[in-house]
Coordinates of C-alpha atoms in Angstrom, one line a residue:
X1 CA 16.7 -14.4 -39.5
X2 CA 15.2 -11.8 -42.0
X3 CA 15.7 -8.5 -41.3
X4 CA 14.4 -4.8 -41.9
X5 CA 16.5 -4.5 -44.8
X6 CA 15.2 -7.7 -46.8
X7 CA 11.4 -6.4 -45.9
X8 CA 12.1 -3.3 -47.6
X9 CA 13.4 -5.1 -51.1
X10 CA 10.6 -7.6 -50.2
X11 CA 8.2 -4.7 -50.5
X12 CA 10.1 -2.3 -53.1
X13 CA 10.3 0.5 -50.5
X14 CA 12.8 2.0 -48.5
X15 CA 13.7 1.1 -45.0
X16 CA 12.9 4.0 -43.4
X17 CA 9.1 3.3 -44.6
X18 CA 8.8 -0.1 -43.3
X19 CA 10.1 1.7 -40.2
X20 CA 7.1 4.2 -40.1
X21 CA 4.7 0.9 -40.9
X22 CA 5.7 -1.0 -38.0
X23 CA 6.7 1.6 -35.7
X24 CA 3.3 4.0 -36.6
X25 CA 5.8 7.0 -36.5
X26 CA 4.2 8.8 -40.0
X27 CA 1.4 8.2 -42.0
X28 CA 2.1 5.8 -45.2
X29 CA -0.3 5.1 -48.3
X30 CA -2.7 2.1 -47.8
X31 CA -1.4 -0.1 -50.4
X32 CA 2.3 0.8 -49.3
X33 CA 1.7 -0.2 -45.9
X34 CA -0.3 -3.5 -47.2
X35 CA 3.0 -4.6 -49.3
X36 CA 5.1 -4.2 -46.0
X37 CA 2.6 -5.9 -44.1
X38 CA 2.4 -9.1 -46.8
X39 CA 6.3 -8.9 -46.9
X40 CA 6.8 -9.3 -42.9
X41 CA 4.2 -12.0 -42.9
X42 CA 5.9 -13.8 -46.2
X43 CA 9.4 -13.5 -44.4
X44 CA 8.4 -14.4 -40.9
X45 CA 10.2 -11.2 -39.8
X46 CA 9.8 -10.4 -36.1
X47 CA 11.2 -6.4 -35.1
X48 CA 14.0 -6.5 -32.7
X49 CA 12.3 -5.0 -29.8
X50 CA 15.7 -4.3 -27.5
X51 CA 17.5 -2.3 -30.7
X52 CA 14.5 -0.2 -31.3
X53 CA 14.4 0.8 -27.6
X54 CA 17.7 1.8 -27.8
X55 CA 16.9 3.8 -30.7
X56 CA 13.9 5.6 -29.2
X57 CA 14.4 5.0 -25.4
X58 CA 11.1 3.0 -25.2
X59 CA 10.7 -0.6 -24.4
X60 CA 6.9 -0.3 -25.2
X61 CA 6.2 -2.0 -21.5
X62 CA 4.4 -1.3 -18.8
X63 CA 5.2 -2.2 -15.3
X64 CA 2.4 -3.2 -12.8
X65 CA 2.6 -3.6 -9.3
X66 CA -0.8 -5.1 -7.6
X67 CA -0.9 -6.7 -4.4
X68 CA -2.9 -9.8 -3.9
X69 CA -3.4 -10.8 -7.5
X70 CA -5.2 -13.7 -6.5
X71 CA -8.5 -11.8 -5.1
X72 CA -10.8 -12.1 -8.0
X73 CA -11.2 -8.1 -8.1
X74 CA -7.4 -7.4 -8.6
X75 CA -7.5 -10.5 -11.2
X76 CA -10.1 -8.9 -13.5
X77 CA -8.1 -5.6 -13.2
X78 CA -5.3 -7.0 -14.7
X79 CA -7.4 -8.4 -17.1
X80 CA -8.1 -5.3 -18.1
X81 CA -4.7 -3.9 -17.8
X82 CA -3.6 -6.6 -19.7
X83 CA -6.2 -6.4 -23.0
X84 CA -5.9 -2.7 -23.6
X85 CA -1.6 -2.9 -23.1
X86 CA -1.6 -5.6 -25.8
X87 CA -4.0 -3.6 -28.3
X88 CA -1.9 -1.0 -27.5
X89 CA 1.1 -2.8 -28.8
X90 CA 2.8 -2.6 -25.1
X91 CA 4.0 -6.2 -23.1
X92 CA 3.4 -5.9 -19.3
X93 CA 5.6 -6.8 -16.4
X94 CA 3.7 -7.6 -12.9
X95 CA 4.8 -7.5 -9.7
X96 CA 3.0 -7.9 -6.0
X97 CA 4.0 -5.7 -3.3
X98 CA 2.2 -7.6 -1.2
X99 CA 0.8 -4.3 0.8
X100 CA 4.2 -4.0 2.4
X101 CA 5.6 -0.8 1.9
X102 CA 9.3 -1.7 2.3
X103 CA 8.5 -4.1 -0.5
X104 CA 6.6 -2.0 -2.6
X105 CA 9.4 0.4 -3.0
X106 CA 11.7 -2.2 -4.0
X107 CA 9.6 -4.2 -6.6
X108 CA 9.0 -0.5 -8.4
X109 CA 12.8 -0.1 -8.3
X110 CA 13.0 -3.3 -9.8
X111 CA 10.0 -2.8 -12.6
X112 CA 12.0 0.5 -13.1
X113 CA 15.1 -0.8 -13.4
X114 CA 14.0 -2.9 -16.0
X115 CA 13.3 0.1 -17.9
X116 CA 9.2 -0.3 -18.4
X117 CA 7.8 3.1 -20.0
X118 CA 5.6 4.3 -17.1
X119 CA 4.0 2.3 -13.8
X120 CA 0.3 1.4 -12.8
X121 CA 0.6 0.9 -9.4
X122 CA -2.2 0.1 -6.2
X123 CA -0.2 1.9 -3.6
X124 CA -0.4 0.8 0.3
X125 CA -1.3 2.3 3.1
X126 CA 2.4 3.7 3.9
X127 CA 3.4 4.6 0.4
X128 CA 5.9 7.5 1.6
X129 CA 9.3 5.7 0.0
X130 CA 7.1 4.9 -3.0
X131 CA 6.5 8.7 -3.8
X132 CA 10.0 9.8 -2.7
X133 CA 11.4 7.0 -5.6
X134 CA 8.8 7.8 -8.3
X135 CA 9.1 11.2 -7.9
X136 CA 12.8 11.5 -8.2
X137 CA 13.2 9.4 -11.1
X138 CA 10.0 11.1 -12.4
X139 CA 8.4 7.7 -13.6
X140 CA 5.4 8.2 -15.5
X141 CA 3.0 6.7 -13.3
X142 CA -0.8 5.9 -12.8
X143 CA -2.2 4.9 -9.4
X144 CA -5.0 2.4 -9.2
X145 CA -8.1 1.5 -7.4
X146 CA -6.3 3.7 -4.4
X147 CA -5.5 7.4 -4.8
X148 CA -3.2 9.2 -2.6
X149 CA -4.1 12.7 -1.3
X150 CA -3.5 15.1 1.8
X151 CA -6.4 17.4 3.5
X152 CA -9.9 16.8 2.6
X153 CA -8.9 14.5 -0.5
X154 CA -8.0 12.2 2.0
X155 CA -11.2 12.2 3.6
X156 CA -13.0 11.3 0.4
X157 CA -14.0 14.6 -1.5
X158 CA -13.4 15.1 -4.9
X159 CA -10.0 17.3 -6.1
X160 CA -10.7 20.3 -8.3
X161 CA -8.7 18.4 -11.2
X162 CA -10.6 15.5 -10.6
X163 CA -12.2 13.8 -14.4
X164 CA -15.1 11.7 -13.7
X165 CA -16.9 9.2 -16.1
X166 CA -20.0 10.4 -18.2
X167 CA -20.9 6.8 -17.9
X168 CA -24.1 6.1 -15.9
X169 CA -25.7 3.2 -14.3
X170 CA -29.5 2.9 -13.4
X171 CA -28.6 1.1 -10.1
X172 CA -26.1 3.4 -8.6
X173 CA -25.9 6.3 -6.1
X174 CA -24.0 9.1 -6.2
X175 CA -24.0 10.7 -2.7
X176 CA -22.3 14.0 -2.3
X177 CA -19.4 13.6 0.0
X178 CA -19.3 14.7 3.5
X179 CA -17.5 18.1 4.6
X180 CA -13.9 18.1 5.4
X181 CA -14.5 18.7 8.8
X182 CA -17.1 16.1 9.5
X183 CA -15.4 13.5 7.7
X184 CA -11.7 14.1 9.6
X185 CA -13.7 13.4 12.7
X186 CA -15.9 10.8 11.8
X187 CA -13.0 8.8 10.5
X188 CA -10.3 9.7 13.4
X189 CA -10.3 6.1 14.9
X190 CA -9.3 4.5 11.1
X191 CA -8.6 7.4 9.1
X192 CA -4.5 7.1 9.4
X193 CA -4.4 7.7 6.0
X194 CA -2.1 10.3 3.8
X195 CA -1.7 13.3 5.0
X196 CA 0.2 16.6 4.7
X197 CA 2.7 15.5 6.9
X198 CA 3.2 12.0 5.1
X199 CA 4.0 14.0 2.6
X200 CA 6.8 16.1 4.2
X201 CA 8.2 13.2 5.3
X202 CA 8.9 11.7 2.0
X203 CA 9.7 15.2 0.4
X204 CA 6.8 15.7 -1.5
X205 CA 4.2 18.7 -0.5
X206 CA 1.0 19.4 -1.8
X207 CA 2.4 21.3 -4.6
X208 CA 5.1 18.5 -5.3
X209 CA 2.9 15.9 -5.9
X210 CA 0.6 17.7 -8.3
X211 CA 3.5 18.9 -10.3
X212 CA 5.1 15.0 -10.2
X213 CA 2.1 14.0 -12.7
X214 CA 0.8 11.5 -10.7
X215 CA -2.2 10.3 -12.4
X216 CA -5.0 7.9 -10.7
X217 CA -7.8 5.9 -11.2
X218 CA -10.5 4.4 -9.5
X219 CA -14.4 3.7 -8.3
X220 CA -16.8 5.8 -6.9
X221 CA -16.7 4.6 -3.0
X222 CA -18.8 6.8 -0.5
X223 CA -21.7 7.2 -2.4
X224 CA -21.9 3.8 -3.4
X225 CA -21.3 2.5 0.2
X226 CA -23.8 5.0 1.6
X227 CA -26.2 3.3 -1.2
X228 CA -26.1 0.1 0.7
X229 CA -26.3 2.0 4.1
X230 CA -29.4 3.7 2.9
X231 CA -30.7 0.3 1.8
X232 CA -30.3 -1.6 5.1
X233 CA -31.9 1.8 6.7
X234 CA -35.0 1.8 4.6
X235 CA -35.8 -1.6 5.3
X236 CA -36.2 -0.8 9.0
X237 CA -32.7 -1.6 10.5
X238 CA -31.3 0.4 13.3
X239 CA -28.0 -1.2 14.2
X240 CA -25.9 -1.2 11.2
X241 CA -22.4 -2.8 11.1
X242 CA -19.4 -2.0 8.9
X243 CA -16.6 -4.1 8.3
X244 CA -14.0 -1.8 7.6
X245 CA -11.0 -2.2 5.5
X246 CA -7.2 -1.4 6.4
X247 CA -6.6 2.0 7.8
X248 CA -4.8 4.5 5.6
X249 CA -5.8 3.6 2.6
X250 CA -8.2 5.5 0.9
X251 CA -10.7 2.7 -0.3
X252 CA -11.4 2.3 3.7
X253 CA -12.0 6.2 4.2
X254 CA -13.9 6.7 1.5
X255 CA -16.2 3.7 2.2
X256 CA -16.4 4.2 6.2
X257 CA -17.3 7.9 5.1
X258 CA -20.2 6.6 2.9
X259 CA -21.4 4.3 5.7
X260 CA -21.4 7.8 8.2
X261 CA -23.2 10.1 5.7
X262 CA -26.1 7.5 5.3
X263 CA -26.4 7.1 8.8
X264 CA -26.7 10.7 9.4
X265 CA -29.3 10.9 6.4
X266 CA -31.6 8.1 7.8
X267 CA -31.1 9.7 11.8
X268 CA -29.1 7.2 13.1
X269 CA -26.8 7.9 16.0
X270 CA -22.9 7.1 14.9
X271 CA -22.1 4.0 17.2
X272 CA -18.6 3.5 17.2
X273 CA -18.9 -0.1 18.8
X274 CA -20.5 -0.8 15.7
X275 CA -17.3 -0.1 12.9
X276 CA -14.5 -2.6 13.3
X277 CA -11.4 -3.2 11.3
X278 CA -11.2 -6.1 9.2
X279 CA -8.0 -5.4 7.5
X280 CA -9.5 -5.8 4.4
X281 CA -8.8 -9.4 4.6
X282 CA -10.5 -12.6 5.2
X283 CA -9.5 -13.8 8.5
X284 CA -9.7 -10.1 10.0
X285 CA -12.9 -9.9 9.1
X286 CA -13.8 -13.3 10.7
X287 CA -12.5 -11.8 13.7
X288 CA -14.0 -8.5 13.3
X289 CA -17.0 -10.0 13.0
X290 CA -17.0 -11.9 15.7
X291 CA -16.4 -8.8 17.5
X292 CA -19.7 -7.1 16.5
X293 CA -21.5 -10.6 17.2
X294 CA -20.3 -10.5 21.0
X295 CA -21.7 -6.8 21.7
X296 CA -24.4 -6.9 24.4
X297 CA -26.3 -5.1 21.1
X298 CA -25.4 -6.8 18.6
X299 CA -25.6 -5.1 14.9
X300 CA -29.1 -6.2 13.0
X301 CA -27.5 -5.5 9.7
X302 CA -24.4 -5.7 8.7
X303 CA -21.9 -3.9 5.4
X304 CA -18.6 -5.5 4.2
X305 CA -16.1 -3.2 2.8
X306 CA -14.6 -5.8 0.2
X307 CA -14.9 -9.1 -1.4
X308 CA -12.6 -11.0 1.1
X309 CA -14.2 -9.7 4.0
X310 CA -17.2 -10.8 3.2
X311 CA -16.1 -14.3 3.0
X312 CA -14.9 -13.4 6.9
X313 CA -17.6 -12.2 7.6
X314 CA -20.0 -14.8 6.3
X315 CA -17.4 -17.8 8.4
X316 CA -18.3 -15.7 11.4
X317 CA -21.8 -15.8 11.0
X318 CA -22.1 -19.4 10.5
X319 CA -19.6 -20.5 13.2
X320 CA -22.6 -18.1 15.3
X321 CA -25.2 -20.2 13.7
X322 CA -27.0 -17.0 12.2
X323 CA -28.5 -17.6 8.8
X324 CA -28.7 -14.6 6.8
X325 CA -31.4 -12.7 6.4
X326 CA -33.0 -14.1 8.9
X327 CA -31.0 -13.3 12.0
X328 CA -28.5 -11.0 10.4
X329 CA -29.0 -8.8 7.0
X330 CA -25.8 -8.9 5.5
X331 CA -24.4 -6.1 2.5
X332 CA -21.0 -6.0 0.8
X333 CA -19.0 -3.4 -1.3
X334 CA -17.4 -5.9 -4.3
X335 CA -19.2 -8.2 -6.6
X336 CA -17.8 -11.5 -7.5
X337 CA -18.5 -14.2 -9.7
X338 CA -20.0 -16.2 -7.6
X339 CA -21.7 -13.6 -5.2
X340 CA -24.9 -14.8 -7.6
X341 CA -24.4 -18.3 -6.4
X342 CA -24.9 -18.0 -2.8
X343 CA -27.7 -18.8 -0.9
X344 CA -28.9 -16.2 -0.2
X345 CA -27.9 -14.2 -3.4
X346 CA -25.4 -11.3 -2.0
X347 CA -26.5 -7.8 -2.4
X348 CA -23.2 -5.6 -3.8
X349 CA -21.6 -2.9 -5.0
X350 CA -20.0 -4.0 -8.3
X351 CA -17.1 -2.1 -9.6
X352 CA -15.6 -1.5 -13.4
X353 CA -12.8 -3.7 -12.7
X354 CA -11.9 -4.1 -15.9
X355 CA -12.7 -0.9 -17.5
X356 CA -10.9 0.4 -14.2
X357 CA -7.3 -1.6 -15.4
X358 CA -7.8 -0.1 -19.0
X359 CA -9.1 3.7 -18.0
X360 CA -5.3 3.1 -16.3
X361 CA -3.8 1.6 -19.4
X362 CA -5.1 4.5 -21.5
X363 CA -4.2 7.7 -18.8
X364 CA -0.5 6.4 -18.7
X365 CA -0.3 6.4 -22.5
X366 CA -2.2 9.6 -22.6
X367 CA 0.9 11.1 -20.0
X368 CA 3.6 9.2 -21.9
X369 CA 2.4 11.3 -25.3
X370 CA 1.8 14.3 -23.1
X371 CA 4.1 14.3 -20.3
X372 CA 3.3 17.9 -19.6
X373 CA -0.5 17.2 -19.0
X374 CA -1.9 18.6 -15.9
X375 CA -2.5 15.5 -13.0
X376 CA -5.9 14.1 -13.3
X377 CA -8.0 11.7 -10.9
X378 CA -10.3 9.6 -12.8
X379 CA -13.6 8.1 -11.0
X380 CA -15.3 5.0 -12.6
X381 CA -19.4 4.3 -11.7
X382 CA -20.1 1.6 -8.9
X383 CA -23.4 -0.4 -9.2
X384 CA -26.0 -0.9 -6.8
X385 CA -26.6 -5.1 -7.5
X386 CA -29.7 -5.8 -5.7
X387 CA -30.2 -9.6 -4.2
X388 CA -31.7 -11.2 -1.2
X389 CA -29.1 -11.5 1.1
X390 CA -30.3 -7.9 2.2
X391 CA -33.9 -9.5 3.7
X392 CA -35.7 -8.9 0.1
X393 CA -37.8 -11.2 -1.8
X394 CA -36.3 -13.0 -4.8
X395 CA -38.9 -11.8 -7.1
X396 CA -38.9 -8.5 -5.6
X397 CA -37.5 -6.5 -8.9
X398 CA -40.0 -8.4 -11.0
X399 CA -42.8 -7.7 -9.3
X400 CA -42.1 -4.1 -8.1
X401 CA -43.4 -2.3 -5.2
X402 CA -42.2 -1.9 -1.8
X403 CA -39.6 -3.7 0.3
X404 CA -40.8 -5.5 3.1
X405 CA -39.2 -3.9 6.3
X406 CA -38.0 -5.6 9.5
X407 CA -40.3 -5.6 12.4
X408 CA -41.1 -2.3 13.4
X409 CA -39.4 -0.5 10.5
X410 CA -40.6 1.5 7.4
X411 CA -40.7 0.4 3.5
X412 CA -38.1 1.8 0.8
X413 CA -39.9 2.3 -2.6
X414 CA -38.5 0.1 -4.9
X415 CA -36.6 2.6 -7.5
X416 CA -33.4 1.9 -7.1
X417 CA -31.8 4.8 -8.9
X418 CA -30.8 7.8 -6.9
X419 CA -29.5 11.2 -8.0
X420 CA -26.7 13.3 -6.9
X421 CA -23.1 14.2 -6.8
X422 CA -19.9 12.4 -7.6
X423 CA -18.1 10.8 -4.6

């Protein structure tokens, strides 16, 4: 097997410069690089990955922990995750905590133990052990799609660190988020999310965490969830349903905040009857939808709070025998490949799933160059995907003009763009 050594005579430089070449550790002269690069390809020389990480104390990995990596939005996110390690020049190792705590904290251990750079990881709803462990070993880590934070961060509002995209997309709200007040009450009954006590618990204050380095990345939630709301509202509906996701984590607040705010901005009374947990999985949201179908008033309309929910939702609906739109108007927050394919088309919120998976790839490498960086919360764009399982026409965005509303409603104009703050 060829070595470092015969690339350099190979070449006719030293070994320390095919070092830099390979390693990008100093800059080298174009044609000097170009005769080590034609002498590792002529030799079939392949770097010994384990001795240089003993040299430098990098393995060039990355560790991810994901739970249910066979839902189609976690699956493009490692997609994404995936691309930008390798053009990065890092392998990745992936794990699925499975949304158990107990097992989250020891799949990390194990990722850790296997010495992987720096962690992305989609915490759980109880991720107390998983901060105490991170934070001790201070692992470089990103969190993902779920961000962890006490007080009114909890509740959906924006920290003051917080980095959001420049991106924009025509389709997409933006809604403010509600006070911290309004939004600890309106979300009481499924808010049991992290709070300042969580944090005691696992040793970590306010102050701790910041100072850990704990980097995150996500969407944009309650304004895009609001968007839909507002949707529904405009086209006359009255009794709105939410399928909610699992409590505590801080897709489901952020979303069930959304669905609040856009009920107070079109006057609609809060029902509670009318928000039920699907756990943000499939068969839960059969059941919770089932739930909402039995009420002596039943909901008119109804919002999903993820992709598998929706496919709960929609088994619900046709063990009911209710075809949507025409008995029941029916909204979700994920977009799928096959969302397009249904009959009717599904009206979603889309998320950057796979610019989400490489904004994470990039933030960790970003800490691992700068591990002194101040924390920062990164929120992606969501887009407003406009279909017919909502009660509009097909040709509706061809055609302009108003929506139709339901009997007895009022017409939404048919811009779809609206202006405001970040979620």
């Amino acid at each position: 097997m060829p070595t470092m050594a015969d690339v350099a005579r190979s070449a006719g430089v030293s070994v320390a410069t095919v070092s830099h070449v390979l390693n990008g550790t100093r800059p080298v002269l174009p044609h000097t690089r170009q005769a080590v690069l034609d002498a590792v390809d002529a030799l079939g020389y392949t770097p010994n990955t384990l001795a240089r990480s003993l040299v430098t104390s990098r393995t060039r990995s990355i560790g991810l922990a994901v739970s249910a990596i066979s839902n189609p939005y976690f699956t493009e996110i490692l997609q994404g995750v995936e691309a930008a390690a390798l053009n990065a020049g890092y392998s990745l190792l992936i794990a699925d905590p499975h949304d158990d705590p107990a097992h989250e904290r020891k799949v990390v251990q194990l990722l850790h133990e296997r010495r992987v750079d720096g962690m992305i990881v989609a915490p759980s709803a109880d991720p107390h052990d998983l901060l105490g462990y991170l934070g001790r070993h201070a692992v470089p880590t990103v969190f993902l799609d779920r961000v962890l934070a006490t007080g009114d961060r909890a509740a959906g509002a924006p920290h003051l660190d917080q980095v959001t995209s420049d991106q924009s997309t025509s389709d997409q709200s933006r809604s403010g988020p509600a006070t911290s007040g309004q939004a600890s009450t309106d979300q009481a009954h499924l808010d049991q999310g992290f709070d300042q006590a969580g944090f005691d618990q696992a040793g970590f204050d306010q102050a701790s965490f910041d100072q850990a380095g704990f980097d995150q990345v996500c969407a944009e939630n309650t304004g895009p969830m609001a968007r839909l709301v507002t949707h529904l509202a405009g086209l006359g509906h009255r009794r709105i349903g939410m399928v909610a996701g699992l409590p505590g984590l801080s897709t489901t607040s952020e979303r069930l905040a959304g669905y609040r705010q856009a009920l107070t901005a079109a006057g609609l009374a809060h029902d509670e009857d009318l928000v039920v947990s699907g756990n943000s999985e499939s068969a839960g949201a059969e059941r919770a939808t089932a739930a909402l179908l039995s009420l002596a008033a039943p909901p008119t309309a109804l919002v999903t709070a993820n992709n598998a929910m929706t496919i709960g939702a929609l088994r619900a609906l046709r063990r009911q025998g209710l075809a949507v739109p025409d008995d029941i108007a029916l909204c979700c927050f994920d977009d799928f490949a096959w969302a397009d394919l249904f009959s009717p088309r599904l009206t979603a919120i889309a998320q950057p799933s796979r610019e989400i998976g490489a904004r994470a790839v990039q933030v960790l490498l970003d800490r691992l160059a700068t591990p002194g960086r101040p924390a920062r919360t990164v929120r992606l764009p969501s887009a407003f995907v406009h279909r017919t399982s909502c009660g509009c026409p097909e040709d509706l965005d061809r055609a302009g003009g108003a929506r139709p509303a339901v009997p007895g409603g009022r017409t939404e104009p048919s811009a779809l763009s609206e202006k405001g703050t970040t979620s």
